[in-house]
Coordinates of C-alpha atoms and ligand atoms in Angstrom, one line a residue:
M299 CA -40.8 -37.3 109.3
A300 CA -41.8 -37.3 112.9
Q301 CA -42.4 -40.7 114.4
N302 CA -45.2 -42.0 116.5
G303 CA -43.3 -42.0 119.8
S304 CA -45.2 -41.6 123.1
I305 CA -44.6 -41.0 126.7
E306 CA -43.5 -44.6 127.0
E307 CA -40.2 -43.7 125.2
D308 CA -37.4 -42.9 127.6
T309 CA -35.3 -41.2 124.9
I310 CA -37.3 -38.8 122.7
I311 CA -37.3 -35.3 121.2
R312 CA -40.6 -33.4 121.6
V313 CA -41.2 -30.3 119.5
S314 CA -43.8 -28.1 121.2
T315 CA -45.7 -25.3 119.4
G316 CA -49.2 -23.9 119.2
G317 CA -51.1 -22.8 116.1
K318 CA -49.5 -19.3 116.1
N319 CA -45.9 -20.6 115.8
R320 CA -46.6 -23.8 114.0
I321 CA -44.8 -22.9 110.7
R322 CA -41.5 -22.4 112.5
G323 CA -42.3 -25.5 114.6
R324 CA -42.7 -27.6 111.5
E325 CA -39.3 -26.4 110.2
V326 CA -37.7 -27.5 113.4
L327 CA -39.5 -30.8 113.3
H328 CA -38.2 -31.4 109.7
A329 CA -34.7 -30.4 110.7
A330 CA -34.8 -32.9 113.6
C331 CA -35.6 -35.7 111.3
E332 CA -32.7 -35.0 108.9
P333 CA -30.0 -36.9 110.8
K334 CA -32.2 -40.1 110.3
A335 CA -31.4 -41.2 113.8
S336 CA -33.3 -43.9 115.8
V337 CA -34.5 -41.3 118.4
P338 CA -38.3 -40.8 118.2
I339 CA -39.2 -37.2 117.2
V340 CA -42.7 -36.1 117.9
E341 CA -44.8 -33.0 117.6
V342 CA -46.7 -32.1 120.8
G343 CA -49.0 -29.2 121.6
P344 CA -48.2 -25.9 123.2
T345 CA -47.3 -25.5 126.9
G346 CA -48.9 -22.0 127.2
I347 CA -45.7 -20.1 127.0
Q348 CA -45.5 -18.8 123.4
E349 CA -42.3 -16.9 123.9
L350 CA -40.4 -20.3 124.2
E351 CA -41.8 -21.8 121.0
P352 CA -40.6 -23.8 119.2
L353 CA -39.7 -25.4 122.5
I354 CA -37.6 -28.6 122.3
L355 CA -37.9 -31.1 125.2
A356 CA -35.0 -33.5 124.8
T357 CA -35.5 -36.5 127.1
Y358 CA -32.8 -39.1 127.9
Q359 CA -33.6 -41.7 130.5
G360 CA -35.4 -39.7 133.1
E361 CA -33.8 -36.3 132.4
T362 CA -35.3 -33.6 130.2
A363 CA -33.6 -30.5 128.9
F364 CA -35.7 -27.5 127.8
Y365 CA -34.4 -25.6 124.7
P366 CA -36.5 -22.5 123.9
Q367 CA -36.8 -21.0 120.4
C368 CA -34.6 -23.8 119.1
S369 CA -32.6 -23.3 116.0
L370 CA -32.5 -25.8 113.1
M371 CA -28.8 -26.5 113.8
R372 CA -29.3 -27.0 117.5
V373 CA -32.1 -29.5 117.1
R374 CA -30.0 -31.6 114.6
D375 CA -27.1 -31.6 117.1
L376 CA -29.5 -32.6 119.9
V377 CA -30.8 -35.6 117.9
V378 CA -27.3 -36.8 117.1
A379 CA -26.2 -36.5 120.7
L380 CA -29.2 -38.4 122.0
D381 CA -28.6 -41.0 119.4
D382 CA -25.1 -41.4 120.7
G383 CA -26.3 -41.8 124.2
S384 CA -25.9 -38.4 125.9
L385 CA -28.1 -35.5 126.8
P386 CA -26.4 -32.1 126.1
T387 CA -27.4 -29.4 128.5
T388 CA -25.4 -26.4 127.3
G389 CA -27.8 -23.6 126.3
A390 CA -30.8 -25.3 127.9
M391 CA -33.1 -23.0 129.9
A392 CA -33.7 -25.8 132.4
V393 CA -32.8 -29.4 133.0
T394 CA -35.0 -31.5 135.2
E395 CA -34.9 -35.1 136.5
H396 CA -38.1 -37.1 136.6
D397 CA -39.7 -40.5 136.6
P398 CA -38.9 -41.9 133.1
A399 CA -42.5 -43.0 132.6
T400 CA -44.1 -39.7 133.8
A401 CA -47.4 -38.9 132.0
T402 CA -47.2 -35.2 132.8
L403 CA -44.8 -32.4 131.9
P404 CA -41.9 -32.5 134.3
T405 CA -41.7 -28.9 135.4
P406 CA -38.4 -27.3 136.5
D407 CA -38.3 -26.0 140.1
E408 CA -37.5 -22.5 139.0
G409 CA -38.4 -20.1 136.2
V410 CA -41.6 -19.5 134.4
F411 CA -42.8 -23.2 134.5
A412 CA -42.6 -23.1 138.3
L413 CA -45.2 -20.3 138.5
G414 CA -48.8 -21.1 139.4
Q415 CA -50.2 -24.6 139.0
R416 CA -50.1 -27.2 136.2
R417 CA -53.2 -29.1 137.0
V418 CA -55.4 -28.9 133.9
L419 CA -52.3 -28.1 131.9
D420 CA -50.4 -31.1 133.4
R421 CA -50.0 -32.9 130.0
S422 CA -49.9 -29.9 127.7
G423 CA -46.7 -29.9 125.7
W424 CA -45.8 -33.4 126.8
I425 CA -48.3 -35.9 125.4
L426 CA -49.2 -36.6 121.8
P427 CA -52.4 -34.5 121.8
A428 CA -54.7 -37.2 120.3
N429 CA -53.0 -40.3 121.5
T430 CA -55.3 -42.2 123.7
N431 CA -52.5 -44.3 125.3
D432 CA -50.7 -41.1 126.4
Y433 CA -54.0 -39.6 127.6
V434 CA -55.1 -42.4 129.8
A435 CA -51.7 -43.6 131.0
S436 CA -52.8 -45.6 134.1
R437 CA -56.2 -43.8 134.3
D438 CA -59.4 -44.8 132.6
F439 CA -61.5 -42.6 130.3
L440 CA -63.9 -40.6 132.3
A441 CA -66.7 -41.3 129.8
A442 CA -66.1 -45.0 130.3
T443 CA -66.8 -44.9 134.0
V444 CA -70.2 -43.2 134.1
A445 CA -72.4 -46.0 132.8
D446 CA -75.4 -46.5 135.2
Q447 CA -73.9 -44.0 137.7
A448 CA -75.4 -40.8 136.5
T449 CA -77.1 -40.0 139.8
E450 CA -73.9 -40.6 141.8
W451 CA -71.9 -38.5 139.4
L452 CA -74.4 -35.6 139.6
S453 CA -74.2 -35.7 143.4
T454 CA -70.4 -35.7 143.3
L455 CA -70.4 -32.8 140.9
D456 CA -72.7 -31.0 143.3
D457 CA -70.4 -31.7 146.2
T458 CA -67.4 -30.2 144.3
G459 CA -69.2 -26.9 144.0
L460 CA -67.4 -26.4 140.6
R461 CA -68.4 -23.3 138.6
G462 CA -68.2 -22.7 134.9
R463 CA -65.4 -20.8 133.3
G464 CA -65.6 -18.3 130.5
R465 CA -68.1 -15.9 128.9
G466 CA -69.2 -18.6 126.4
D467 CA -70.2 -21.1 129.1
G468 CA -73.8 -21.8 130.0
S469 CA -72.7 -21.9 133.7
C470 CA -70.3 -19.0 133.6
D471 CA -69.4 -18.2 137.3
T472 CA -72.3 -20.4 138.5
R473 CA -72.6 -24.0 139.7
I474 CA -72.2 -26.5 136.9
A475 CA -74.3 -29.2 138.7
D476 CA -77.4 -27.0 138.5
A477 CA -77.3 -26.9 134.7
W478 CA -76.7 -30.6 134.4
R479 CA -79.7 -31.4 136.6
T480 CA -82.0 -28.9 134.7
V481 CA -81.1 -30.4 131.3
R482 CA -81.6 -33.9 132.6
E483 CA -85.0 -33.2 134.3
I484 CA -86.4 -31.1 131.5
S485 CA -85.4 -33.6 128.9
R486 CA -87.2 -36.3 130.8
E487 CA -90.3 -34.2 131.4
R488 CA -90.6 -33.3 127.7
D489 CA -89.2 -36.5 126.3
A490 CA -86.7 -34.3 124.4
D491 CA -83.2 -35.2 123.2
P492 CA -80.7 -33.1 125.0
V493 CA -77.4 -32.0 123.3
V494 CA -74.0 -31.0 124.6
V495 CA -72.1 -28.2 123.0
V496 CA -68.4 -27.5 123.6
N497 CA -68.1 -23.8 123.0
G498 CA -64.5 -23.3 121.9
N499 CA -65.3 -20.2 119.8
E500 CA -63.4 -17.4 121.5
A501 CA -62.6 -14.6 119.0
D502 CA -60.8 -12.3 121.5
P503 CA -57.3 -12.4 120.0
D504 CA -55.7 -12.2 123.5
A505 CA -57.6 -15.2 124.9
E506 CA -55.5 -18.3 124.5
M507 CA -57.0 -20.5 127.2
D508 CA -59.5 -22.6 125.2
R509 CA -57.3 -22.8 122.1
L510 CA -54.4 -24.0 124.3
L511 CA -56.4 -26.9 125.7
L512 CA -57.8 -27.9 122.3
E513 CA -54.4 -27.9 120.7
S514 CA -52.5 -29.6 123.5
N515 CA -54.9 -32.0 125.2
P516 CA -58.2 -32.2 123.3
L517 CA -58.9 -35.7 124.7
A518 CA -59.3 -34.2 128.2
V519 CA -62.0 -31.8 126.9
L520 CA -63.8 -34.3 124.8
D521 CA -63.7 -37.1 127.4
A522 CA -65.4 -34.8 130.0
A523 CA -67.9 -33.6 127.4
L524 CA -68.7 -37.2 126.5
A525 CA -69.1 -38.1 130.1
A526 CA -71.5 -35.2 130.6
A527 CA -73.4 -36.2 127.4
R528 CA -73.9 -39.8 128.8
I529 CA -75.0 -38.5 132.2
I530 CA -77.6 -36.1 130.9
G531 CA -78.7 -38.6 128.2
A532 CA -77.6 -36.5 125.2
T533 CA -77.8 -37.9 121.7
N534 CA -75.0 -35.9 120.2
L535 CA -72.1 -33.7 121.0
L536 CA -71.0 -30.7 119.0
V537 CA -67.7 -28.9 119.2
Y538 CA -68.0 -25.2 118.1
L539 CA -64.8 -23.6 117.0
N540 CA -63.4 -20.5 115.2
E541 CA -63.2 -21.0 111.5
T542 CA -59.5 -19.9 111.3
E543 CA -58.2 -22.2 114.0
D544 CA -57.0 -25.1 111.8
L545 CA -54.8 -26.8 114.3
A546 CA -57.5 -26.9 117.1
R547 CA -60.0 -28.2 114.6
D548 CA -57.6 -30.9 113.3
R549 CA -56.7 -32.0 116.8
V550 CA -60.4 -32.1 117.9
N551 CA -61.3 -34.2 114.8
E552 CA -58.4 -36.6 115.5
A553 CA -59.2 -36.9 119.2
A554 CA -62.9 -37.4 118.5
A555 CA -62.1 -40.3 116.2
E556 CA -59.8 -41.9 118.8
L557 CA -62.3 -41.4 121.6
T558 CA -65.1 -42.9 119.6
N559 CA -62.9 -45.8 118.7
K560 CA -61.9 -46.5 122.4
V561 CA -65.1 -45.5 124.3
G562 CA -67.9 -46.2 121.9
A563 CA -69.8 -44.5 119.1
D564 CA -73.2 -44.2 120.9
I565 CA -72.9 -40.4 120.9
P566 CA -71.6 -38.9 117.6
I567 CA -69.0 -36.1 118.1
E568 CA -68.9 -33.4 115.4
A569 CA -66.7 -30.3 115.1
I570 CA -68.4 -27.2 113.5
A571 CA -66.8 -23.9 112.7
G572 CA -68.4 -20.5 113.4
P573 CA -67.5 -17.0 112.5
D574 CA -64.4 -15.3 114.0
E575 CA -66.5 -12.5 115.6
Y576 CA -66.4 -11.6 119.2
T577 CA -70.2 -11.9 119.6
A578 CA -70.2 -15.4 118.0
G579 CA -68.8 -16.8 121.3
E580 CA -71.8 -15.6 123.3
L581 CA -73.8 -18.7 124.2
T582 CA -77.1 -17.9 122.5
M583 CA -75.3 -16.5 119.4
A584 CA -73.3 -19.7 119.4
I585 CA -76.5 -21.6 119.1
E586 CA -77.7 -19.3 116.3
A587 CA -74.5 -20.0 114.4
L588 CA -74.8 -23.8 115.0
E589 CA -78.3 -23.6 113.6
G590 CA -76.8 -22.1 110.4
N591 CA -78.1 -18.5 110.8
H592 CA -75.9 -15.9 109.1
R593 CA -77.2 -12.9 111.1
L594 CA -76.3 -13.6 114.7
E595 CA -78.5 -12.0 117.4
A596 CA -78.6 -12.9 121.1
R597 CA -81.7 -14.6 122.3
L598 CA -83.9 -13.4 125.1
R599 CA -83.7 -15.3 128.3
P600 CA -85.7 -17.1 129.8
P601 CA -85.9 -19.6 128.3
F602 CA -82.2 -20.4 128.9
P603 CA -80.3 -22.7 126.6
R604 CA -80.4 -25.4 129.3
E605 CA -84.2 -25.3 128.9
E606 CA -84.6 -24.5 125.2
G607 CA -81.4 -24.3 123.2
L608 CA -80.2 -25.8 119.9
Y609 CA -83.4 -26.3 117.8
G610 CA -85.4 -26.1 121.0
R611 CA -83.6 -28.9 122.6
P612 CA -82.3 -28.7 126.2
T613 CA -78.7 -27.8 125.7
L614 CA -75.7 -28.1 128.0
I615 CA -73.0 -25.6 126.9
H616 CA -69.5 -25.6 128.4
T617 CA -66.2 -24.1 127.4
P618 CA -63.1 -26.3 127.1
R619 CA -61.8 -24.6 130.3
T620 CA -64.8 -25.8 132.3
L621 CA -64.6 -29.3 130.9
A622 CA -60.9 -29.5 131.7
Q623 CA -61.7 -28.6 135.3
I624 CA -64.4 -31.2 135.5
R625 CA -62.0 -33.9 134.2
A626 CA -59.3 -32.8 136.7
F627 CA -61.7 -33.0 139.6
F628 CA -63.0 -36.4 138.7
V629 CA -59.7 -37.9 137.8
D630 CA -57.2 -36.2 140.2
G631 CA -59.6 -35.3 143.0
G632 CA -60.1 -31.7 144.2
D633 CA -59.9 -31.5 147.9
G634 CA -58.3 -28.3 149.1
I635 CA -57.6 -26.9 145.6
G636 CA -58.6 -23.3 145.3
N637 CA -61.1 -21.3 147.3
D638 CA -64.1 -23.2 148.7
S639 CA -66.6 -20.8 147.0
D640 CA -65.1 -21.4 143.6
P641 CA -62.8 -24.5 143.8
G642 CA -60.2 -25.5 141.3
T643 CA -58.0 -23.4 139.1
R644 CA -58.4 -20.7 136.6
L645 CA -56.5 -20.3 133.3
V646 CA -55.4 -16.7 132.5
T647 CA -53.7 -15.4 129.4
V648 CA -51.4 -12.4 130.3
A649 CA -51.2 -9.9 127.4
G650 CA -51.0 -6.1 126.9
D651 CA -47.7 -4.3 127.1
V652 CA -45.7 -7.5 127.4
E653 CA -43.1 -9.0 125.0
T654 CA -45.0 -12.2 124.5
P655 CA -48.4 -13.3 125.9
M656 CA -48.5 -16.5 128.0
T657 CA -51.1 -18.6 129.6
L658 CA -50.8 -19.5 133.3
E659 CA -52.9 -21.6 135.6
L660 CA -53.7 -20.1 139.0
A661 CA -55.4 -21.8 142.0
T662 CA -58.5 -19.7 142.7
N663 CA -57.0 -18.7 146.1
D664 CA -53.8 -17.5 144.4
T665 CA -53.7 -13.7 143.8
L666 CA -53.6 -12.4 140.3
S667 CA -50.2 -10.7 141.1
V668 CA -48.5 -14.0 140.2
V669 CA -48.8 -13.0 136.6
E670 CA -46.4 -10.1 137.1
H671 CA -43.6 -12.5 137.6
A672 CA -44.4 -14.5 134.5
V673 CA -44.0 -11.8 131.8
K674 CA -41.6 -9.0 130.9
L675 CA -43.5 -5.8 131.1
D676 CA -42.3 -2.8 128.9
G677 CA -41.8 -0.4 131.8
R678 CA -43.6 -0.1 135.2
L679 CA -47.2 -1.4 135.7
K680 CA -49.8 1.4 135.6
A681 CA -53.0 -0.6 135.4
A682 CA -54.4 -3.9 134.3
C683 CA -57.6 -4.9 132.6
V684 CA -58.8 -8.1 134.2
G685 CA -61.4 -10.3 132.4
G686 CA -60.9 -9.7 128.7
V687 CA -61.8 -6.8 126.4
F688 CA -64.7 -5.8 128.7
G689 CA -62.9 -6.6 131.9
G690 CA -62.3 -4.2 134.8
M691 CA -59.4 -1.7 135.1
T692 CA -57.4 -1.9 138.3
R693 CA -54.2 -0.5 139.7
T694 CA -53.6 -3.6 141.8
L695 CA -53.5 -7.3 141.1
D696 CA -53.6 -8.2 144.7
V697 CA -57.0 -9.8 144.2
P698 CA -57.7 -13.6 144.6
A699 CA -58.6 -15.4 141.4
H700 CA -62.0 -16.7 142.5
T701 CA -65.3 -15.5 141.2
N702 CA -66.5 -13.7 144.3
A703 CA -63.3 -11.7 144.8
L704 CA -63.2 -10.7 141.2
A705 CA -66.8 -9.6 141.2
A706 CA -66.4 -7.7 144.4
A707 CA -63.5 -5.8 142.8
N708 CA -65.6 -5.2 139.7
L709 CA -63.2 -7.2 137.6
G710 CA -64.1 -9.8 134.9
T711 CA -63.7 -13.5 135.1
N712 CA -63.0 -14.2 131.4
G713 CA -59.4 -15.1 131.8
V714 CA -57.4 -12.5 130.0
I715 CA -55.3 -10.1 132.0
E716 CA -53.8 -7.2 130.1
L717 CA -51.0 -5.3 131.7
F718 CA -50.5 -1.6 130.8
D719 CA -47.3 0.3 131.4
Q720 CA -46.9 3.9 132.7
D721 CA -47.1 5.4 129.2
R722 CA -50.6 4.3 128.5
C723 CA -53.5 6.8 128.4
M724 CA -56.5 5.3 130.1
L725 CA -59.0 7.4 128.2
S726 CA -57.5 6.2 125.0
V727 CA -57.6 2.6 126.2
V728 CA -61.3 2.6 127.2
G729 CA -62.2 4.8 124.2
H730 CA -61.1 2.0 121.9
R731 CA -63.1 -0.6 123.8
A732 CA -66.2 1.6 123.6
S733 CA -65.7 1.9 119.8
F734 CA -65.2 -1.8 119.6
A735 CA -68.5 -2.4 121.5
E736 CA -70.3 0.2 119.3
K737 CA -69.1 -1.7 116.2
E738 CA -69.5 -5.3 117.3
N739 CA -72.8 -5.4 119.2
C740 CA -75.5 -7.5 117.5
G741 CA -78.0 -4.6 117.5
R742 CA -80.9 -6.5 119.0
C743 CA -81.5 -4.4 122.1
F744 CA -81.4 -0.6 122.5
P745 CA -79.6 -0.3 125.9
C746 CA -76.5 -1.9 124.2
R747 CA -76.9 -0.7 120.6
G748 CA -77.8 2.9 121.5
G749 CA -75.8 2.9 124.8
T750 CA -72.5 1.9 123.2
Q751 CA -73.0 4.6 120.5
Q752 CA -73.7 7.2 123.1
L753 CA -70.9 6.1 125.2
A754 CA -68.4 6.3 122.3
D755 CA -69.7 9.8 121.5
M756 CA -69.5 11.0 125.1
L757 CA -65.9 9.8 125.3
R758 CA -65.1 11.6 122.1
D759 CA -66.7 14.8 123.5
I760 CA -64.2 14.8 126.3
Y761 CA -61.5 15.8 123.7
D762 CA -63.7 18.7 122.8
G763 CA -63.9 19.9 126.4
T764 CA -67.1 18.2 127.7
F765 CA -66.8 15.7 130.5
D766 CA -70.0 15.0 132.3
A767 CA -69.1 12.3 134.7
E768 CA -72.6 11.8 136.2
K769 CA -74.2 11.6 132.8
I770 CA -71.7 8.9 131.7
R771 CA -72.2 7.0 134.9
E772 CA -75.9 7.0 134.5
L773 CA -75.6 5.7 131.0
L774 CA -73.2 2.9 132.2
R775 CA -75.8 1.9 134.9
V776 CA -78.6 1.6 132.2
M777 CA -76.4 -0.5 129.9
H778 CA -75.5 -2.8 132.8
R779 CA -79.0 -3.2 134.1
S780 CA -81.0 -3.4 130.8
S781 CA -79.0 -5.1 128.1
I782 CA -80.3 -8.4 127.0
C783 CA -77.0 -10.3 127.1
Q784 CA -73.6 -10.2 128.8
F785 CA -72.0 -8.3 125.9
G786 CA -74.0 -5.1 126.8
R787 CA -73.8 -5.7 130.5
D788 CA -70.1 -6.0 130.4
A789 CA -69.3 -3.4 127.7
Q790 CA -69.7 -0.6 130.2
R791 CA -67.2 -2.0 132.7
P792 CA -63.8 -0.8 131.3
V793 CA -65.1 2.8 131.3
A794 CA -66.8 2.5 134.7
T795 CA -63.7 1.1 136.4
A796 CA -61.3 3.5 134.6
M797 CA -63.4 6.4 135.8
N798 CA -63.2 5.2 139.4
E799 CA -59.4 4.8 139.2
F800 CA -58.3 7.5 136.7
E801 CA -61.0 10.2 136.7
S802 CA -58.3 12.9 136.8
E803 CA -57.0 11.7 133.5
F804 CA -60.4 12.1 132.0
R805 CA -60.7 15.7 133.4
A806 CA -57.2 16.6 132.1
H807 CA -58.3 15.7 128.5
A808 CA -61.4 17.9 128.9
D809 CA -58.9 20.7 129.8
G810 CA -57.0 20.0 126.6
R811 CA -54.2 17.9 128.0
C812 CA -53.3 14.2 127.8
P813 CA -51.1 13.6 130.9
N814 CA -49.3 10.9 129.0
G815 CA -48.8 12.8 125.7
V816 CA -50.5 10.0 123.8
C817 CA -53.6 11.8 122.5
T818 CA -53.1 14.5 120.0
P819 CA -55.4 17.6 120.1
Ligands
SF4_1026 S1 -76.6 -6.6 124.7 FE1 -75.7 -6.0 122.8 S2 -74.9 -7.9 121.9 FE2 -76.4 -8.5 123.5 S3 -78.4 -8.6 122.5 FE3 -78.2 -6.5 123.2 S4 -77.3 -5.4 121.4 FE4 -77.0 -7.6 121.1

C-alpha cells in the first residue's frame, strides 16, 4: 500500500488524481506498490488537468519527471528505477529541476503547466492533502496567528480589496471585508453567535474549481475559514458539500481532524452534505438545506445571510475559492497581483467542445484568451459561454478576468468557460439553458418561474416561424430586474447575449433553416 511520505522525501513517487479518475488512480497506486521497493509512494490530489490523470510525479533528488496517464507497467518500472538510484525520463511529458525541499508543485517552463498562475493551486498535486506538515512547511497556520488581532486583520483584509468568488459566496463579486465587519458588528449588537459556512456545494457538472481545492489542498480552505471564524467570533464552522463528492468529503473530514489537533478545538468543524441540485448552491438555499429543509426555496433579501442566516444567526458564507484567495494573500502577500479593482487570481474550468476539461488559474489582469492555449478544441472557436450555465455568450475571449471587465462585457464570473466550435447552433445551445432554468428554478417568485417558462416557449416558437426579438428582450429585462435571487437574474443572460451576437441565426430558424444543420425541422 501507499506509504506516508511527504514533501520532505527527496526520492518519491506521487500518484495524482481527482475524484473523477480515482478508480484508475488507485489501480496505478496499487501497481506502484507491487515491487515492494523502499521508495515512498503516495496518493496526492489533482493538479486541475484531468487529461493527464493518473499523473505520476517521479522525484529523484531535486528532479521530477511528469508521466501522464501512466500505465501499470510504466509505474512499476519507474519504482524499480528510482529504487536503483536513477530517474528515467523517456516518455515523460516534462522533466524539471527544483529545490529538493520545495513545498510547491515544481512546474515545467513549457506546456500546459506553464499557462496562467499557480498561486492558490501552488500545492495541488504535490502535497499530501491533509498532512499538516506538508501544508505549513515553513509557514504557520493562518488560524493560529489571529488571536487578539481581529481588528488588525480586518483592516488588512480591507486594504487588500479582495472580492468573493463564485455564485455561492455571500460576497460574490463584492468586498469580503464588508461582510466580515457586518457579521462581527451585528453579532455584538444582538449578542448572537455567528457561524461560518464554507459553501462547497456546486452542482454545475462543469465547475471543478471548488472540488479541486477541497480534494487537493483542503487545509488551505479550512485554515482560512477557521481564521475567519476566530476573527468574527463564530462558535462553529460548517462545510457544505455535494452528497456525491466522496473524495472531497473524506479529505475535508481528514483535514478538519488534523487542523483541530494542531490549532485547537475551540470552534468545531463539521462537514454536511446537501443535494446535488444546481439551486442548492445558491447561498440562501444552502442555508435552507443546512437547516434540514427538504423543499429548497430562496429567501427574500434583506435580511442578508450576514445579518440573519442559519437559524437566524449572522452567517458568513464563502466558497472554497474565496477562502483560498484569502489564505494566499495573508500568507504569500498580494502586492501587484491582478487588477487593482479585483486583486488576486481567478480559477476557471475550461469545458465545452474540448477533449478534456481543465482548471486554470488566471491573474485577474490576464485575459481569458489564455484558456484557448490550454485545451484542444474540436475545430475552430465560434463562441464561448463565460460564467457557467447562465454565463454570457461571446465571440471573443479578449476580456480581462476581473469582475468589472466581465460585468461590462455582460459575462459571468462563476468560473466556467465553455468553448463552442463552428458546428454549434447557438439557438439550440441557449434553448437547452432556458429549458434547464424552467425545470430547475425553485418556483418561489413569478418573474423567474413564469419567465423561464415563457422564455422556453418563445424559443420553441422560433422553430414554428415566430421570432419576436423585442418581446423576448422585454421578458429578459423583467427576469433580470425582478427575480428574487441570482438564479432568475442570471438565467436570462445566455439568451440576451446570444441574441446580441447571433441574432441572424435566430432569424434563420424562424425562416425554417438552421445555418449549422443541427436542428431538425
Ligand atoms: S429567482 Fe428563481 S430560483 Fe430564485 S427565488 Fe425566484 S424562482 Fe426561485
